[in-house]
Coordinates of C-alpha atoms and ligand atoms in Angstrom, one line a residue:
X1496 CA 0.0 0.0 0.0
X1497 CA 1.3 3.5 -0.6
X1498 CA 1.1 6.0 2.1
X1499 CA -0.5 9.3 1.1
X1500 CA 2.0 11.9 0.0
X1501 CA 2.2 15.4 1.4
X1502 CA -0.9 17.4 0.5
X1503 CA -0.5 20.9 -1.0
X1504 CA -2.6 22.5 1.8
X1505 CA -2.5 25.9 0.1
X1506 CA -4.3 24.5 -3.0
X1507 CA -6.6 22.4 -0.9
X1508 CA -7.7 25.2 1.3
X1509 CA -8.1 27.6 -1.6
X1510 CA -10.4 25.1 -3.3
X1511 CA -12.4 24.6 -0.1
X1512 CA -12.6 28.3 0.5
X1513 CA -13.8 28.8 -3.1
X1514 CA -16.5 26.1 -2.5
X1515 CA -17.7 27.9 0.6
X1516 CA -17.8 31.2 -1.2
X1517 CA -19.6 29.6 -4.0
X1518 CA -22.1 28.1 -1.6
X1519 CA -22.4 24.9 -3.5
X1520 CA -21.2 22.0 -1.4
X1521 CA -22.6 18.9 -3.1
X1522 CA -25.0 17.7 -5.8
X1523 CA -22.7 17.8 -8.8
X1524 CA -20.9 21.0 -7.9
X1525 CA -18.2 22.6 -10.0
X1526 CA -15.3 20.9 -8.3
X1527 CA -16.9 17.5 -8.6
X1528 CA -17.5 18.2 -12.3
X1529 CA -14.0 19.4 -12.8
X1530 CA -12.7 16.2 -11.2
X1531 CA -15.0 14.1 -13.4
X1532 CA -13.6 15.9 -16.5
X1533 CA -10.0 15.2 -15.5
X1534 CA -10.7 11.5 -14.7
X1535 CA -12.6 10.9 -17.9
X1536 CA -9.6 12.3 -19.8
X1537 CA -7.1 10.3 -17.9
X1538 CA -9.2 7.1 -18.5
X1539 CA -9.9 7.9 -22.1
X1540 CA -13.7 7.7 -21.8
X1541 CA -16.7 9.9 -22.6
X1542 CA -18.3 9.9 -19.1
X1543 CA -17.2 9.9 -15.5
X1544 CA -19.7 9.9 -12.6
X1545 CA -18.0 10.8 -9.3
X1546 CA -19.2 8.9 -6.2
X1547 CA -18.8 9.1 -2.5
X1548 CA -16.7 5.9 -2.6
X1549 CA -15.9 2.9 -4.9
X1550 CA -18.1 0.5 -2.9
X1551 CA -21.2 2.6 -3.6
X1552 CA -19.9 3.0 -7.1
X1553 CA -19.9 -0.8 -7.6
X1554 CA -23.4 -1.0 -6.2
X1555 CA -24.6 1.8 -8.5
X1556 CA -23.3 -0.3 -11.5
X1557 CA -25.2 -3.4 -10.4
X1558 CA -28.4 -1.4 -9.8
X1559 CA -28.1 0.5 -13.1
X1560 CA -27.7 -2.8 -15.0
X1561 CA -30.6 -4.3 -12.9
X1562 CA -28.5 -7.3 -12.0
X1563 CA -30.0 -10.3 -10.3
X1564 CA -28.7 -13.7 -9.1
X1565 CA -25.0 -14.2 -9.5
X1566 CA -22.0 -12.0 -10.3
X1567 CA -18.7 -13.8 -11.2
X1568 CA -15.6 -12.2 -9.7
X1569 CA -12.1 -13.2 -8.6
X1570 CA -11.6 -14.1 -5.0
X1571 CA -8.2 -12.5 -4.7
X1572 CA -9.3 -8.9 -4.2
X1573 CA -10.1 -6.6 -1.4
X1574 CA -13.3 -7.8 0.3
X1575 CA -15.1 -4.7 -0.8
X1576 CA -15.5 -6.2 -4.3
X1577 CA -17.6 -9.1 -2.9
X1578 CA -19.3 -7.2 -0.1
X1579 CA -20.5 -4.4 -2.4
X1580 CA -22.4 -7.0 -4.4
X1581 CA -23.6 -9.1 -1.4
X1582 CA -24.9 -6.0 0.4
X1583 CA -27.5 -5.5 -2.3
X1584 CA -28.6 -9.1 -2.3
X1585 CA -26.5 -10.5 -5.2
X1586 CA -24.4 -13.7 -4.9
X1587 CA -20.7 -13.4 -5.7
X1588 CA -19.4 -16.4 -7.5
X1589 CA -15.6 -16.6 -6.9
X1590 CA -13.2 -17.9 -9.6
X1591 CA -9.5 -18.7 -9.6
X1592 CA -6.5 -16.8 -10.9
X1593 CA -3.6 -17.2 -13.2
X1594 CA -1.0 -18.4 -10.6
X1595 CA 1.8 -16.3 -12.1
X1596 CA 0.1 -12.9 -12.4
X1597 CA -2.6 -13.2 -9.7
X1598 CA -5.1 -11.9 -12.2
X1599 CA -8.5 -13.5 -12.8
X1600 CA -8.3 -16.4 -15.2
X1601 CA -10.7 -15.9 -18.2
X1602 CA -11.0 -19.7 -18.6
X1603 CA -12.3 -20.0 -15.0
X1604 CA -14.7 -17.1 -15.7
X1605 CA -16.1 -18.8 -18.8
X1606 CA -16.5 -22.1 -16.8
X1607 CA -18.4 -20.4 -14.0
X1608 CA -21.1 -18.9 -16.3
X1609 CA -24.5 -20.5 -15.5
X1610 CA -28.2 -19.8 -15.7
X1611 CA -28.1 -17.4 -12.7
X1612 CA -25.1 -15.4 -13.9
X1613 CA -26.0 -11.8 -14.6
X1614 CA -22.6 -10.1 -14.9
X1615 CA -18.8 -10.5 -14.7
X1616 CA -17.0 -8.2 -12.3
X1617 CA -13.2 -8.4 -13.0
X1618 CA -10.5 -6.7 -10.9
X1619 CA -7.2 -5.1 -12.1
X1620 CA -5.4 -6.5 -9.1
X1621 CA -2.6 -4.3 -7.6
X1622 CA -3.0 -1.9 -10.6
X1623 CA -1.7 -4.6 -13.0
X1624 CA -4.0 -5.1 -16.0
X1625 CA -6.2 -8.2 -15.9
X1626 CA -6.9 -9.9 -19.2
X1627 CA -9.6 -7.3 -20.1
X1628 CA -9.8 -8.0 -23.8
X1629 CA -10.2 -11.8 -23.4
X1630 CA -12.9 -11.1 -20.8
X1631 CA -14.7 -8.7 -23.2
X1632 CA -14.9 -11.6 -25.7
X1633 CA -16.3 -14.0 -23.2
X1634 CA -18.9 -11.4 -21.9
X1635 CA -19.9 -10.6 -25.5
X1636 CA -20.3 -14.3 -26.4
X1637 CA -22.6 -14.8 -23.5
X1638 CA -24.4 -11.5 -23.7
X1639 CA -23.3 -10.5 -20.2
X1640 CA -22.4 -7.1 -18.9
X1641 CA -18.7 -6.8 -18.0
X1642 CA -17.6 -4.5 -15.2
X1643 CA -14.2 -3.8 -13.6
X1644 CA -13.3 -3.0 -10.1
X1645 CA -10.4 -0.7 -11.0
X1646 CA -9.9 0.7 -7.5
X1647 CA -6.1 0.2 -7.8
X1648 CA -5.7 1.1 -11.4
X1649 CA -6.0 4.9 -12.0
X1650 CA -3.6 5.9 -14.7
X1651 CA -2.7 2.4 -15.7
X1652 CA -3.0 0.7 -19.1
X1653 CA -4.0 -2.7 -20.4
X1654 CA -2.5 -3.6 -23.8
X1655 CA -1.6 0.1 -24.2
X1656 CA -5.2 1.2 -23.7
X1657 CA -6.1 3.3 -20.6
X1658 CA -7.9 1.3 -17.9
X1659 CA -11.3 2.8 -17.6
X1660 CA -12.5 2.1 -21.2
X1661 CA -13.0 -1.7 -20.9
X1662 CA -16.4 -3.5 -20.6
X1663 CA -19.5 -1.6 -19.9
X1664 CA -18.0 0.5 -17.0
X1665 CA -15.1 0.6 -14.6
X1666 CA -14.9 1.9 -11.0
X1667 CA -12.0 3.8 -9.4
X1668 CA -11.4 4.3 -5.7
X1669 CA -10.2 7.6 -4.3
X1670 CA -10.1 6.4 -0.7
X1671 CA -7.5 7.9 1.6
X1672 CA -5.2 4.9 1.2
X1673 CA -5.2 5.1 -2.6
X1674 CA -2.6 6.9 -4.8
X1675 CA -5.2 9.6 -5.6
X1676 CA -7.5 10.4 -2.7
X1677 CA -10.5 12.6 -1.9
X1678 CA -10.5 11.6 1.8
X1679 CA -13.2 9.1 0.6
X1680 CA -14.2 9.0 -3.1
X1681 CA -14.9 7.0 -6.2
X1682 CA -15.7 7.3 -9.8
X1683 CA -17.5 5.3 -12.4
X1684 CA -16.3 5.7 -16.0
X1685 CA -18.1 4.5 -19.1
X1686 CA -18.5 5.3 -22.8
X1687 CA -22.2 4.5 -22.6
X1688 CA -23.9 7.9 -22.3
X1689 CA -27.3 6.5 -21.4
X1690 CA -25.8 4.3 -18.7
X1691 CA -23.9 7.3 -17.3
X1692 CA -27.2 9.2 -17.1
X1693 CA -28.8 6.4 -15.3
X1694 CA -26.0 6.2 -12.8
X1695 CA -26.3 9.9 -12.1
X1696 CA -30.0 9.6 -11.4
X1697 CA -29.6 6.5 -9.2
X1698 CA -26.9 8.1 -7.1
X1699 CA -29.2 11.1 -6.5
X1700 CA -32.3 9.3 -5.1
X1701 CA -33.4 8.2 -8.5
X1702 CA -34.3 11.8 -9.5
X1703 CA -34.6 12.1 -13.3
X1704 CA -35.0 8.4 -14.1
X1705 CA -37.2 7.8 -17.1
X1706 CA -40.8 6.8 -16.5
X1707 CA -40.9 3.4 -14.7
X1708 CA -37.8 4.4 -12.7
X1709 CA -35.6 1.6 -11.3
X1710 CA -36.6 -1.4 -9.2
X1711 CA -33.9 -0.3 -6.8
X1712 CA -35.4 3.2 -6.3
X1713 CA -32.3 5.3 -5.7
X1714 CA -29.6 6.1 -3.2
X1715 CA -27.3 8.9 -2.2
X1716 CA -23.9 8.2 -3.7
X1717 CA -22.6 11.6 -4.6
X1718 CA -19.2 13.1 -4.1
X1719 CA -19.1 16.3 -2.0
X1720 CA -17.2 19.4 -3.0
X1721 CA -14.9 19.0 0.0
X1722 CA -14.0 15.5 -1.3
X1723 CA -13.6 16.9 -4.9
X1724 CA -11.3 19.7 -3.6
X1725 CA -9.1 17.0 -2.0
X1726 CA -9.3 14.7 -5.0
X1727 CA -8.3 17.5 -7.4
X1728 CA -5.4 18.5 -5.2
X1729 CA -4.3 14.9 -5.0
X1730 CA -4.7 14.5 -8.7
X1731 CA -2.5 17.5 -9.3
X1732 CA 0.3 15.6 -7.5
X1733 CA -0.4 12.2 -9.3
X1734 CA 2.5 12.2 -11.7
X1735 CA 4.9 13.0 -8.9
X1736 CA 3.4 10.3 -6.7
X1737 CA 3.8 7.8 -9.5
X1738 CA 7.4 8.8 -10.1
X1739 CA 8.1 8.3 -6.4
X1740 CA 6.4 4.9 -6.3
X1741 CA 8.2 3.8 -9.5
X1742 CA 11.6 4.8 -8.0
X1743 CA 10.6 2.8 -4.8
X1744 CA 9.8 -0.2 -6.9
X1745 CA 13.2 -0.1 -8.6
X1746 CA 14.9 0.2 -5.2
X1747 CA 13.0 -2.9 -3.9
X1748 CA 13.7 -4.8 -7.0
X1749 CA 17.5 -4.1 -6.8
X1750 CA 17.7 -4.7 -3.1
X1751 CA 15.8 -8.1 -3.2
X1752 CA 17.0 -9.4 -6.5
X1753 CA 19.7 -11.7 -5.0
X1754 CA 17.5 -13.1 -2.2
X1755 CA 16.2 -16.5 -3.0
X1756 CA 12.7 -17.2 -2.1
X1757 CA 11.5 -13.7 -2.2
X1758 CA 10.1 -12.3 -5.4
X1759 CA 9.1 -8.8 -6.2
X1760 CA 5.9 -8.9 -8.3
X1761 CA 6.9 -7.4 -11.6
X1762 CA 5.4 -4.8 -13.8
X1763 CA 4.9 -5.1 -17.5
X1764 CA 7.3 -2.4 -18.7
X1765 CA 5.2 -1.8 -21.8
X1766 CA 2.2 -0.7 -19.8
X1767 CA 1.7 2.5 -17.7
X1768 CA 1.3 1.9 -14.0
X1769 CA 0.9 3.9 -10.9
X1770 CA 3.1 1.5 -8.9
X1771 CA 1.0 2.1 -5.8
X1772 CA 1.2 -1.5 -4.5
X1773 CA 4.6 -3.0 -3.8
X1774 CA 3.8 -6.7 -3.7
X1775 CA 6.3 -9.5 -2.9
X1776 CA 5.8 -13.2 -2.9
X1777 CA 7.5 -15.3 -0.3
X1778 CA 8.3 -18.9 -1.0
X1779 CA 8.2 -20.7 2.4
X1780 CA 9.7 -23.9 0.9
X1781 CA 12.9 -22.0 -0.1
X1782 CA 13.1 -19.7 2.9
X1783 CA 11.8 -21.8 5.8
X1784 CA 9.9 -18.7 6.8
X1785 CA 6.1 -18.2 6.5
X1786 CA 4.6 -15.0 5.3
X1787 CA 2.7 -14.2 8.5
X1788 CA 5.9 -14.6 10.5
X1789 CA 7.7 -12.3 8.2
X1790 CA 5.0 -9.7 8.6
X1791 CA 5.4 -10.0 12.4
X1792 CA 9.1 -9.6 12.2
X1793 CA 8.7 -6.5 10.1
X1794 CA 6.1 -5.1 12.5
X1795 CA 8.5 -5.6 15.4
X1796 CA 10.9 -3.3 13.4
X1797 CA 8.1 -0.7 12.9
X1798 CA 7.6 -1.7 9.2
X1799 CA 3.9 -2.0 8.3
X1800 CA 3.6 -4.9 5.9
X1801 CA 0.1 -6.2 5.0
X1802 CA -1.1 -9.5 3.7
X1803 CA -2.8 -8.1 0.6
X1804 CA -5.1 -10.0 0.0
X1805 CA -5.3 -12.7 2.5
X1806 CA -7.5 -14.5 3.4
X1807 CA -9.0 -14.3 -0.1
X1808 CA -12.8 -13.5 -0.2
X1809 CA -14.0 -17.1 -0.6
X1810 CA -12.2 -17.9 2.7
X1811 CA -14.0 -15.1 4.5
X1812 CA -17.5 -15.0 6.0
X1813 CA -20.3 -14.8 4.9
X1814 CA -18.9 -16.6 1.8
X1815 CA -16.8 -19.4 3.3
X1816 CA -19.7 -21.3 5.0
X1817 CA -22.5 -20.3 2.5
X1818 CA -20.8 -21.4 -0.6
X1819 CA -17.6 -23.4 0.1
X1820 CA -15.3 -23.6 -2.9
X1821 CA -11.7 -24.6 -3.5
X1822 CA -9.6 -22.2 -5.5
X1823 CA -6.1 -23.7 -5.3
X1824 CA -4.1 -20.9 -7.1
X1825 CA -5.9 -18.2 -5.2
X1826 CA -5.3 -20.0 -1.8
X1827 CA -1.6 -20.6 -2.6
X1828 CA -0.9 -17.0 -3.7
X1829 CA -3.0 -15.5 -0.9
X1830 CA -0.8 -17.3 1.6
X1831 CA 2.4 -16.1 0.1
X1832 CA 1.9 -12.4 -0.8
X1833 CA 2.6 -9.2 1.3
X1834 CA 2.5 -5.6 0.5
X1835 CA 5.4 -3.5 1.6
X1836 CA 5.5 0.3 2.3
X1837 CA 5.8 2.6 -0.7
X1838 CA 4.6 6.2 -1.5
X1839 CA 6.3 9.5 -1.2
X1840 CA 6.9 9.3 2.6
X1841 CA 9.1 6.2 2.2
X1842 CA 12.7 7.1 1.5
X1843 CA 15.3 5.0 -0.3
X1844 CA 17.1 4.7 3.0
X1845 CA 14.1 3.2 4.7
X1846 CA 13.6 0.8 1.8
X1847 CA 17.2 -0.4 2.3
X1848 CA 16.5 -0.9 6.0
X1849 CA 13.3 -2.8 5.3
X1850 CA 15.2 -5.0 2.8
X1851 CA 17.9 -5.6 5.4
X1852 CA 15.3 -6.9 7.8
X1853 CA 13.8 -9.1 5.1
X1854 CA 17.2 -10.5 4.0
X1855 CA 18.2 -11.3 7.6
X1856 CA 14.8 -12.9 8.3
X1857 CA 15.0 -15.0 5.2
X1858 CA 18.6 -16.0 5.8
X1859 CA 17.7 -17.3 9.2
X1860 CA 14.3 -18.6 8.2
X1861 CA 14.3 -22.1 9.7
X1862 CA 16.0 -20.8 12.9
X1863 CA 13.4 -18.0 13.4
X1864 CA 10.6 -20.4 12.7
X1865 CA 11.9 -23.0 15.1
X1866 CA 12.3 -20.4 17.8
X1867 CA 8.7 -19.2 17.2
X1868 CA 7.3 -22.8 17.4
X1869 CA 9.0 -23.3 20.8
X1870 CA 7.2 -20.0 21.9
Ligands
PLP2636 C1 -10.2 0.2 -1.9 C2 -10.9 -0.9 -2.7 C3 -12.3 -0.9 -2.8 C4 -13.2 0.0 -2.0 O1 -13.0 1.4 -2.3 P1 -13.7 2.4 -1.4 O2 -13.6 3.7 -2.2 O3 -13.0 2.4 -0.1 O4 -15.1 2.0 -1.2 C5 -12.8 -1.8 -3.7 N1 -12.1 -2.7 -4.3 C6 -10.8 -2.7 -4.2 C7 -10.0 -3.8 -5.0 C8 -10.1 -1.8 -3.3 O5 -8.8 -1.9 -3.2

């Protein structure tokens, strides 16, 4: 995960003061509209509908498309992907991943399609592109809408195309922990004008829906001007944040290159990426050290490493007991990955120190593990 960079408070407070002077604090205000314009341009799409967060953004998608029954999705994702769908009474159907990339496996998606399937919800995990074009073919062949949880993937590309323009619509998150943040925030991007219009009505209590409305009624999912002020200010610093994350990635790569059993998840150099997640995979067979123990050792050194994303969604309630399923590649990778600190507050020096701790822990893996087992 990347820690939020320093905020240009002058710019933020100027924008908030401007909004207060303008006396327009929500309901599609000028700052929210400006933010939407900039996100649409970055994502290369015709429409952007800002939202209070990505979770509600995902729910708006489902309601706008009037989904029922099941939604197919990968299990290796943040639990919000599944909960967003479950909260509105749909059933997530979890599928396995490509063991090398961690991205959803299109063959598994195709296999999972059944009579109750109403959509595919793919995830661009860790900002790397999932096989979006293959998924588009599968969705088209079955007449299913295809959506993307692109919470990690602002400013990234898939096959050289900006993420945001795949499927029917994609959703970005601008939560405080993401590389661009509006305190809380989200955005739905789509090239379908009518769908965008429908999303706008649904997120504003259903106001303006065509006769007949929506079976879901409507909700309040709008982005406030205060959030938009923050999101715009954060977006101003996006390129700088990416550059910082990219440099951090290179440092980790160099520092850990010669350590057997620890593998920095690569980036496809032909694609644009925001590098906001620094993911490493730990091979316990080679190191004699488990992932959770490594996280503990890092915590003891004041390094916040997180098991992103473990347990996987299908291993969590309410899914684990309701619909038990085995996803071997997901389970294996989920038990081996961890996210290390990156972002503009993480210096090269601190990365070297973090990697020193990792190298030492890995070098003494069996010893550390034995000591732990003795308690
Ligand atoms: C952060 C995140 C979300 C939720 O975003 P919010 O804006 O916090 O609602 C959804 N999916 C994934 C993959 C995420 O990482």
